[in-house]
Short mmCIF file of N, CA and C and ligand atoms in Angstrom, two decimals:
data_model
loop_
_atom_site.label_atom_id
_atom_site.label_comp_id
_atom_site.label_asym_id
_atom_site.label_seq_id
_atom_site.Cartn_x
_atom_site.Cartn_y
_atom_site.Cartn_z
N MET A 150 -26.02 -50.36 -13.70
CA MET A 150 -25.61 -50.14 -12.30
C MET A 150 -24.45 -49.05 -12.24
N CYS A 151 -24.46 -48.25 -11.29
CA CYS A 151 -23.39 -47.27 -11.15
C CYS A 151 -22.15 -48.00 -10.47
N ILE A 152 -20.94 -47.39 -10.49
CA ILE A 152 -19.74 -48.16 -10.08
C ILE A 152 -19.82 -48.45 -8.54
N PHE A 153 -20.44 -47.59 -7.80
CA PHE A 153 -20.55 -47.87 -6.30
C PHE A 153 -21.57 -48.99 -6.11
N CYS A 154 -22.64 -49.02 -6.89
CA CYS A 154 -23.63 -50.08 -6.69
C CYS A 154 -22.95 -51.48 -7.06
N GLU A 155 -22.06 -51.39 -8.07
CA GLU A 155 -21.28 -52.59 -8.46
C GLU A 155 -20.42 -52.98 -7.33
N ILE A 156 -19.80 -52.04 -6.58
CA ILE A 156 -18.94 -52.42 -5.56
C ILE A 156 -19.80 -53.13 -4.35
N VAL A 157 -21.00 -52.53 -4.07
CA VAL A 157 -21.84 -53.11 -3.04
C VAL A 157 -22.25 -54.53 -3.43
N ALA A 158 -22.50 -54.68 -4.73
CA ALA A 158 -22.98 -56.05 -5.22
C ALA A 158 -21.80 -56.97 -5.32
N GLY A 159 -20.60 -56.53 -5.16
CA GLY A 159 -19.40 -57.45 -5.20
C GLY A 159 -18.90 -57.67 -6.55
N ASN A 160 -19.37 -56.88 -7.56
CA ASN A 160 -18.92 -57.16 -8.94
C ASN A 160 -17.64 -56.36 -9.26
N ILE A 161 -17.37 -55.36 -8.48
CA ILE A 161 -16.05 -54.64 -8.54
C ILE A 161 -15.41 -54.76 -7.21
N PRO A 162 -14.10 -55.21 -7.14
CA PRO A 162 -13.45 -55.29 -5.86
C PRO A 162 -13.30 -53.99 -5.18
N SER A 163 -13.32 -54.14 -3.80
CA SER A 163 -13.10 -52.99 -2.94
C SER A 163 -12.46 -53.44 -1.62
N LYS A 164 -11.70 -52.53 -0.98
CA LYS A 164 -11.18 -52.81 0.32
C LYS A 164 -12.20 -52.35 1.37
N LYS A 165 -13.03 -53.29 1.72
CA LYS A 165 -14.16 -53.01 2.64
C LYS A 165 -13.62 -52.83 4.10
N VAL A 166 -14.07 -51.79 4.76
CA VAL A 166 -13.58 -51.62 6.08
C VAL A 166 -14.85 -51.73 7.12
N TYR A 167 -16.00 -51.66 6.60
CA TYR A 167 -17.25 -51.75 7.45
C TYR A 167 -18.41 -51.87 6.63
N GLU A 168 -19.42 -52.58 7.26
CA GLU A 168 -20.64 -52.80 6.56
C GLU A 168 -21.81 -53.02 7.66
N ASP A 169 -22.96 -52.46 7.37
CA ASP A 169 -24.14 -52.80 8.18
C ASP A 169 -25.26 -53.04 7.28
N ASP A 170 -26.48 -53.04 7.75
CA ASP A 170 -27.68 -53.37 6.88
C ASP A 170 -27.84 -52.41 5.72
N VAL A 171 -27.55 -51.16 5.99
CA VAL A 171 -27.83 -50.06 4.99
C VAL A 171 -26.65 -49.42 4.44
N ALA A 172 -25.47 -49.57 5.02
CA ALA A 172 -24.30 -48.86 4.67
C ALA A 172 -23.13 -49.72 4.32
N TYR A 173 -22.20 -49.18 3.50
CA TYR A 173 -21.01 -49.93 3.14
C TYR A 173 -19.89 -48.94 3.14
N ALA A 174 -18.70 -49.31 3.61
CA ALA A 174 -17.56 -48.47 3.66
C ALA A 174 -16.36 -49.06 3.10
N PHE A 175 -15.56 -48.35 2.30
CA PHE A 175 -14.37 -48.92 1.69
C PHE A 175 -13.26 -47.82 1.46
N LEU A 176 -12.05 -48.32 1.27
CA LEU A 176 -10.96 -47.37 1.15
C LEU A 176 -11.10 -46.66 -0.17
N ASP A 177 -10.91 -45.34 -0.19
CA ASP A 177 -10.79 -44.62 -1.44
C ASP A 177 -9.52 -45.05 -2.20
N ILE A 178 -9.66 -45.30 -3.44
CA ILE A 178 -8.57 -45.85 -4.33
C ILE A 178 -7.50 -44.77 -4.58
N ASN A 179 -7.82 -43.44 -4.34
CA ASN A 179 -6.91 -42.42 -4.59
C ASN A 179 -6.91 -41.42 -3.44
N PRO A 180 -6.32 -41.86 -2.31
CA PRO A 180 -6.60 -41.16 -1.04
C PRO A 180 -5.85 -39.76 -0.80
N PHE A 181 -6.51 -38.93 -0.06
CA PHE A 181 -5.87 -37.76 0.37
C PHE A 181 -4.84 -37.99 1.51
N HIS A 182 -5.31 -38.92 2.47
CA HIS A 182 -4.49 -39.29 3.60
C HIS A 182 -4.74 -40.76 3.88
N ALA A 183 -3.73 -41.40 4.58
CA ALA A 183 -3.89 -42.82 4.80
C ALA A 183 -5.15 -43.16 5.56
N GLY A 184 -5.90 -44.06 4.98
CA GLY A 184 -7.18 -44.50 5.60
C GLY A 184 -8.39 -43.76 5.05
N HIS A 185 -8.25 -42.93 4.07
CA HIS A 185 -9.34 -42.15 3.40
C HIS A 185 -10.39 -43.17 2.99
N THR A 186 -11.61 -43.02 3.63
CA THR A 186 -12.64 -44.00 3.38
C THR A 186 -13.90 -43.39 2.84
N LEU A 187 -14.59 -44.08 2.01
CA LEU A 187 -15.90 -43.63 1.47
C LEU A 187 -17.01 -44.40 2.18
N VAL A 188 -18.03 -43.80 2.77
CA VAL A 188 -19.15 -44.38 3.34
C VAL A 188 -20.35 -44.10 2.48
N ILE A 189 -21.11 -45.19 2.06
CA ILE A 189 -22.13 -45.01 1.07
C ILE A 189 -23.38 -45.76 1.57
N PRO A 190 -24.55 -45.29 1.19
CA PRO A 190 -25.72 -46.13 1.36
C PRO A 190 -25.70 -47.25 0.39
N LYS A 191 -26.24 -48.48 0.86
CA LYS A 191 -26.19 -49.56 -0.04
C LYS A 191 -27.16 -49.41 -1.21
N ARG A 192 -28.25 -48.67 -0.97
CA ARG A 192 -29.19 -48.38 -2.09
C ARG A 192 -28.77 -47.17 -2.84
N HIS A 193 -29.05 -47.12 -4.10
CA HIS A 193 -28.61 -46.04 -4.96
C HIS A 193 -29.33 -44.71 -4.69
N VAL A 194 -28.47 -43.69 -4.34
CA VAL A 194 -29.03 -42.32 -4.22
C VAL A 194 -28.04 -41.43 -4.98
N ASP A 195 -28.54 -40.80 -5.97
CA ASP A 195 -27.62 -39.95 -6.83
C ASP A 195 -26.78 -38.93 -6.07
N ARG A 196 -27.53 -38.07 -5.34
CA ARG A 196 -26.78 -37.08 -4.60
C ARG A 196 -27.55 -36.57 -3.35
N LEU A 197 -26.81 -35.83 -2.54
CA LEU A 197 -27.44 -35.51 -1.18
C LEU A 197 -28.87 -35.05 -1.24
N THR A 198 -29.14 -34.14 -2.05
CA THR A 198 -30.45 -33.45 -2.02
C THR A 198 -31.58 -34.38 -2.68
N ASP A 199 -31.25 -35.46 -3.19
CA ASP A 199 -32.21 -36.30 -3.90
C ASP A 199 -33.08 -37.12 -2.83
N ASP A 200 -32.58 -37.28 -1.64
CA ASP A 200 -33.25 -38.12 -0.69
C ASP A 200 -32.97 -37.63 0.75
N PRO A 201 -34.05 -37.13 1.39
CA PRO A 201 -33.87 -36.53 2.72
C PRO A 201 -33.46 -37.51 3.83
N THR A 202 -33.63 -38.71 3.60
CA THR A 202 -33.33 -39.72 4.71
C THR A 202 -32.06 -40.46 4.56
N ALA A 203 -31.35 -40.41 3.30
CA ALA A 203 -30.19 -41.21 3.04
C ALA A 203 -29.01 -40.86 4.04
N LEU A 204 -28.73 -39.61 4.19
CA LEU A 204 -27.60 -39.23 5.09
C LEU A 204 -27.79 -39.79 6.52
N GLY A 205 -29.01 -39.66 7.07
CA GLY A 205 -29.36 -40.15 8.35
C GLY A 205 -29.05 -41.63 8.50
N GLU A 206 -29.42 -42.35 7.40
CA GLU A 206 -29.24 -43.82 7.37
C GLU A 206 -27.78 -44.20 7.59
N ILE A 207 -26.95 -43.47 6.94
CA ILE A 207 -25.55 -43.93 7.04
C ILE A 207 -24.78 -43.30 8.13
N ALA A 208 -25.46 -42.39 8.92
CA ALA A 208 -24.69 -41.72 10.01
C ALA A 208 -24.07 -42.64 11.02
N PRO A 209 -24.79 -43.81 11.45
CA PRO A 209 -24.15 -44.68 12.36
C PRO A 209 -22.89 -45.31 11.82
N ALA A 210 -22.89 -45.57 10.54
CA ALA A 210 -21.70 -46.20 9.86
C ALA A 210 -20.58 -45.19 9.82
N VAL A 211 -20.94 -43.90 9.57
CA VAL A 211 -19.86 -42.88 9.53
C VAL A 211 -19.21 -42.74 10.88
N THR A 212 -19.93 -42.78 11.98
CA THR A 212 -19.37 -42.66 13.32
C THR A 212 -18.57 -43.95 13.59
N ALA A 213 -19.07 -45.11 13.24
CA ALA A 213 -18.38 -46.39 13.53
C ALA A 213 -16.94 -46.33 12.72
N VAL A 214 -17.04 -45.88 11.53
CA VAL A 214 -15.75 -45.90 10.72
C VAL A 214 -14.81 -44.86 11.29
N ALA A 215 -15.26 -43.72 11.72
CA ALA A 215 -14.43 -42.77 12.37
C ALA A 215 -13.72 -43.30 13.55
N ALA A 216 -14.44 -44.04 14.36
CA ALA A 216 -13.77 -44.71 15.62
C ALA A 216 -12.78 -45.75 15.11
N LEU A 217 -13.03 -46.45 14.08
CA LEU A 217 -12.15 -47.45 13.65
C LEU A 217 -10.83 -46.92 13.10
N LEU A 218 -10.95 -45.78 12.42
CA LEU A 218 -9.75 -45.10 11.86
C LEU A 218 -8.86 -44.52 12.94
N GLN A 219 -9.54 -44.00 13.93
CA GLN A 219 -8.81 -43.53 15.07
C GLN A 219 -8.14 -44.62 15.88
N GLU A 220 -8.88 -45.70 16.03
CA GLU A 220 -8.31 -46.80 16.91
C GLU A 220 -7.21 -47.54 16.13
N LYS A 221 -7.46 -47.91 14.88
CA LYS A 221 -6.48 -48.80 14.23
C LYS A 221 -5.32 -48.05 13.47
N LEU A 222 -5.62 -46.79 13.06
CA LEU A 222 -4.53 -46.13 12.38
C LEU A 222 -3.97 -45.00 13.11
N GLY A 223 -4.49 -44.74 14.33
CA GLY A 223 -3.93 -43.70 15.14
C GLY A 223 -4.25 -42.29 14.64
N ALA A 224 -5.32 -42.19 13.85
CA ALA A 224 -5.71 -40.80 13.40
C ALA A 224 -5.99 -39.93 14.68
N GLU A 225 -5.61 -38.75 14.62
CA GLU A 225 -5.86 -37.85 15.78
C GLU A 225 -7.11 -36.99 15.53
N GLY A 226 -7.55 -36.91 14.31
CA GLY A 226 -8.62 -36.17 13.84
C GLY A 226 -9.16 -36.59 12.53
N LEU A 227 -10.40 -36.07 12.05
CA LEU A 227 -10.90 -36.58 10.84
C LEU A 227 -11.60 -35.29 10.20
N ASN A 228 -11.67 -35.40 8.77
CA ASN A 228 -12.49 -34.51 8.12
C ASN A 228 -13.59 -35.27 7.44
N LEU A 229 -14.89 -34.73 7.41
CA LEU A 229 -15.94 -35.39 6.72
C LEU A 229 -16.28 -34.47 5.54
N LEU A 230 -16.47 -35.04 4.34
CA LEU A 230 -16.70 -34.27 3.16
C LEU A 230 -17.76 -34.89 2.27
N ILE A 231 -18.69 -34.14 1.82
CA ILE A 231 -19.67 -34.62 0.75
C ILE A 231 -19.59 -33.62 -0.41
N ASN A 232 -19.20 -34.11 -1.60
CA ASN A 232 -19.28 -33.33 -2.73
C ASN A 232 -20.56 -33.49 -3.34
N SER A 233 -21.46 -32.51 -3.44
CA SER A 233 -22.77 -32.72 -4.08
C SER A 233 -22.89 -31.92 -5.33
N GLY A 234 -22.93 -32.56 -6.44
CA GLY A 234 -23.04 -31.86 -7.71
C GLY A 234 -21.69 -31.79 -8.39
N ALA A 235 -21.68 -31.85 -9.71
CA ALA A 235 -20.44 -31.76 -10.48
C ALA A 235 -19.58 -30.51 -10.16
N VAL A 236 -20.33 -29.42 -10.01
CA VAL A 236 -19.62 -28.19 -9.80
C VAL A 236 -18.83 -28.20 -8.49
N ALA A 237 -19.27 -29.00 -7.47
CA ALA A 237 -18.59 -29.12 -6.24
C ALA A 237 -17.53 -30.22 -6.27
N GLY A 238 -17.35 -30.95 -7.42
CA GLY A 238 -16.33 -31.95 -7.52
C GLY A 238 -16.88 -33.32 -7.45
N GLN A 239 -18.26 -33.51 -7.43
CA GLN A 239 -18.74 -34.88 -7.38
C GLN A 239 -18.51 -35.55 -8.74
N GLU A 240 -17.86 -36.69 -8.65
CA GLU A 240 -17.47 -37.46 -9.84
C GLU A 240 -18.25 -38.75 -9.96
N VAL A 241 -18.56 -39.34 -8.81
CA VAL A 241 -19.35 -40.55 -8.79
C VAL A 241 -20.79 -40.16 -8.24
N PHE A 242 -21.78 -40.41 -9.09
CA PHE A 242 -23.14 -40.01 -8.62
C PHE A 242 -23.85 -41.08 -7.96
N HIS A 243 -23.32 -41.50 -6.83
CA HIS A 243 -23.85 -42.30 -5.76
C HIS A 243 -23.43 -41.68 -4.45
N LEU A 244 -24.33 -41.23 -3.70
CA LEU A 244 -24.06 -40.42 -2.44
C LEU A 244 -22.92 -41.10 -1.68
N HIS A 245 -21.86 -40.32 -1.29
CA HIS A 245 -20.77 -40.89 -0.40
C HIS A 245 -20.30 -39.77 0.43
N VAL A 246 -19.91 -40.23 1.65
CA VAL A 246 -19.18 -39.31 2.59
C VAL A 246 -17.76 -39.71 2.57
N HIS A 247 -16.89 -38.72 2.33
CA HIS A 247 -15.45 -38.94 2.40
C HIS A 247 -15.11 -38.79 3.91
N LEU A 248 -14.41 -39.78 4.45
CA LEU A 248 -13.97 -39.76 5.79
C LEU A 248 -12.46 -39.75 5.71
N ILE A 249 -11.90 -38.65 6.07
CA ILE A 249 -10.45 -38.47 5.88
C ILE A 249 -9.66 -38.32 7.22
N PRO A 250 -8.92 -39.33 7.54
CA PRO A 250 -8.22 -39.27 8.80
C PRO A 250 -7.13 -38.23 8.73
N ARG A 251 -6.75 -37.57 9.78
CA ARG A 251 -5.71 -36.59 9.81
C ARG A 251 -4.75 -36.91 10.89
N TYR A 252 -3.46 -36.54 10.59
CA TYR A 252 -2.37 -36.89 11.44
C TYR A 252 -1.53 -35.61 11.70
N ALA A 253 -0.82 -35.59 12.85
CA ALA A 253 -0.12 -34.45 13.36
C ALA A 253 0.87 -33.89 12.38
N ASP A 254 1.48 -34.73 11.55
CA ASP A 254 2.52 -34.26 10.64
C ASP A 254 2.04 -33.41 9.51
N ASN A 255 0.75 -33.26 9.34
CA ASN A 255 0.24 -32.45 8.23
C ASN A 255 -1.18 -31.93 8.62
N PRO A 256 -1.15 -31.00 9.54
CA PRO A 256 -2.50 -30.49 10.17
C PRO A 256 -3.15 -29.41 9.33
N GLY A 257 -4.43 -29.18 9.65
CA GLY A 257 -5.08 -27.95 9.17
C GLY A 257 -5.82 -28.15 7.91
N MET A 258 -6.63 -27.25 7.49
CA MET A 258 -7.55 -27.29 6.35
C MET A 258 -6.62 -27.20 5.06
N SER A 259 -5.55 -26.51 5.12
CA SER A 259 -4.72 -26.35 3.85
C SER A 259 -4.18 -27.67 3.46
N GLY A 260 -3.96 -28.64 4.40
CA GLY A 260 -3.49 -29.98 4.01
C GLY A 260 -4.54 -31.03 3.80
N LEU A 261 -5.75 -30.61 3.60
CA LEU A 261 -6.82 -31.53 3.50
C LEU A 261 -6.92 -32.36 2.22
N ALA A 262 -6.83 -31.75 1.06
CA ALA A 262 -7.37 -32.33 -0.12
C ALA A 262 -6.33 -32.44 -1.22
N LYS A 263 -5.17 -33.05 -0.92
CA LYS A 263 -4.26 -33.26 -2.00
C LYS A 263 -3.99 -34.73 -2.04
N ARG A 264 -4.20 -35.32 -3.21
CA ARG A 264 -4.05 -36.81 -3.35
C ARG A 264 -2.62 -37.12 -3.01
N ASP A 265 -2.39 -38.32 -2.38
CA ASP A 265 -1.01 -38.74 -2.04
C ASP A 265 -0.77 -40.12 -2.68
N PRO A 266 -0.04 -40.14 -3.84
CA PRO A 266 0.18 -41.40 -4.52
C PRO A 266 1.10 -42.29 -3.78
N ASP A 267 1.81 -41.84 -2.74
CA ASP A 267 2.71 -42.69 -1.96
C ASP A 267 2.13 -43.49 -0.84
N ILE A 268 0.81 -43.40 -0.61
CA ILE A 268 0.15 -44.14 0.43
C ILE A 268 -0.01 -45.55 -0.02
N ASP A 269 0.47 -46.47 0.85
CA ASP A 269 0.38 -47.87 0.64
C ASP A 269 -0.95 -48.44 1.00
N LEU A 270 -1.93 -48.55 0.03
CA LEU A 270 -3.22 -48.96 0.28
C LEU A 270 -3.29 -50.39 0.87
N ASP A 271 -2.47 -51.32 0.41
CA ASP A 271 -2.56 -52.64 0.96
C ASP A 271 -2.11 -52.65 2.42
N GLY A 272 -1.03 -51.86 2.76
CA GLY A 272 -0.64 -51.77 4.10
C GLY A 272 -1.63 -51.16 5.04
N VAL A 273 -2.30 -50.07 4.64
CA VAL A 273 -3.33 -49.47 5.39
C VAL A 273 -4.39 -50.44 5.66
N TYR A 274 -4.79 -51.18 4.65
CA TYR A 274 -5.89 -52.15 4.71
C TYR A 274 -5.61 -53.21 5.67
N GLN A 275 -4.38 -53.70 5.67
CA GLN A 275 -3.90 -54.70 6.63
C GLN A 275 -4.05 -54.24 8.11
N ARG A 276 -3.58 -52.96 8.29
CA ARG A 276 -3.67 -52.41 9.70
C ARG A 276 -5.17 -52.30 10.13
N LEU A 277 -6.02 -51.90 9.15
CA LEU A 277 -7.50 -51.64 9.52
C LEU A 277 -8.12 -53.04 9.72
N SER A 278 -7.64 -54.06 9.08
CA SER A 278 -8.37 -55.45 9.22
C SER A 278 -7.80 -56.25 10.40
N ALA A 279 -6.72 -55.81 10.96
CA ALA A 279 -6.11 -56.71 12.07
C ALA A 279 -6.91 -56.63 13.28
P1 AMP B 266 -16.27 -37.58 -5.56
O1 AMP B 266 -15.34 -36.71 -6.37
O2 AMP B 266 -16.78 -36.87 -4.37
O3 AMP B 266 -17.35 -38.11 -6.44
O4 AMP B 266 -15.43 -38.74 -5.07
C1 AMP B 266 -15.34 -39.97 -5.80
C2 AMP B 266 -14.24 -40.73 -5.09
O5 AMP B 266 -14.37 -42.05 -5.42
C3 AMP B 266 -12.83 -40.29 -5.43
O6 AMP B 266 -12.12 -39.89 -4.33
C4 AMP B 266 -12.21 -41.57 -6.11
O7 AMP B 266 -10.89 -41.65 -5.77
C5 AMP B 266 -13.06 -42.65 -5.52
N1 AMP B 266 -13.14 -43.81 -6.35
C6 AMP B 266 -13.54 -43.95 -7.63
N2 AMP B 266 -13.53 -45.22 -8.06
C7 AMP B 266 -13.26 -45.88 -6.92
C8 AMP B 266 -13.14 -47.35 -6.70
N3 AMP B 266 -13.32 -48.29 -7.68
N4 AMP B 266 -12.72 -47.74 -5.47
C9 AMP B 266 -12.45 -46.84 -4.51
N5 AMP B 266 -12.63 -45.58 -4.59
C10 AMP B 266 -13.00 -45.10 -5.82
ZN1 ZN B 267 -25.27 -46.53 -7.27
#
């Protein structure tokens, strides 16, 4: 099983923020911004182009998580990102959408993709779960 299939199965712990019949969403362990979430299909799909229906299946979950991040964390906007293929930066070969909340103190594309080791994952998770 791949690492994200292990997460869906509960064999590897994750900070789950949302789940439906076909999708699972959890906090990225190494976030760009507070609340950086990965939304994945529960079934294994290697990459975007391997299955024409997978992205549509998880679209309702992506929208639901976006609303949750705005409501609970006060995100004023979000970036959606899919890395498809190693050359694009895909490291885990189980399709996932990065949902990256954005805040007024660090706006714009130039502030999108720098990991922030100072983010308090447990604190973010508590705010999302409340
Ligand atoms: P990508 O480079 O698009 O394949 O993104 C993979 C993402 O998965 C990275 O942002 C990692 O920080 C994240 N990641 C890897 N392992 C875990 C894990 N066990 N729990 C949460 N996020 C993870
Ligand atoms: Zn998998």
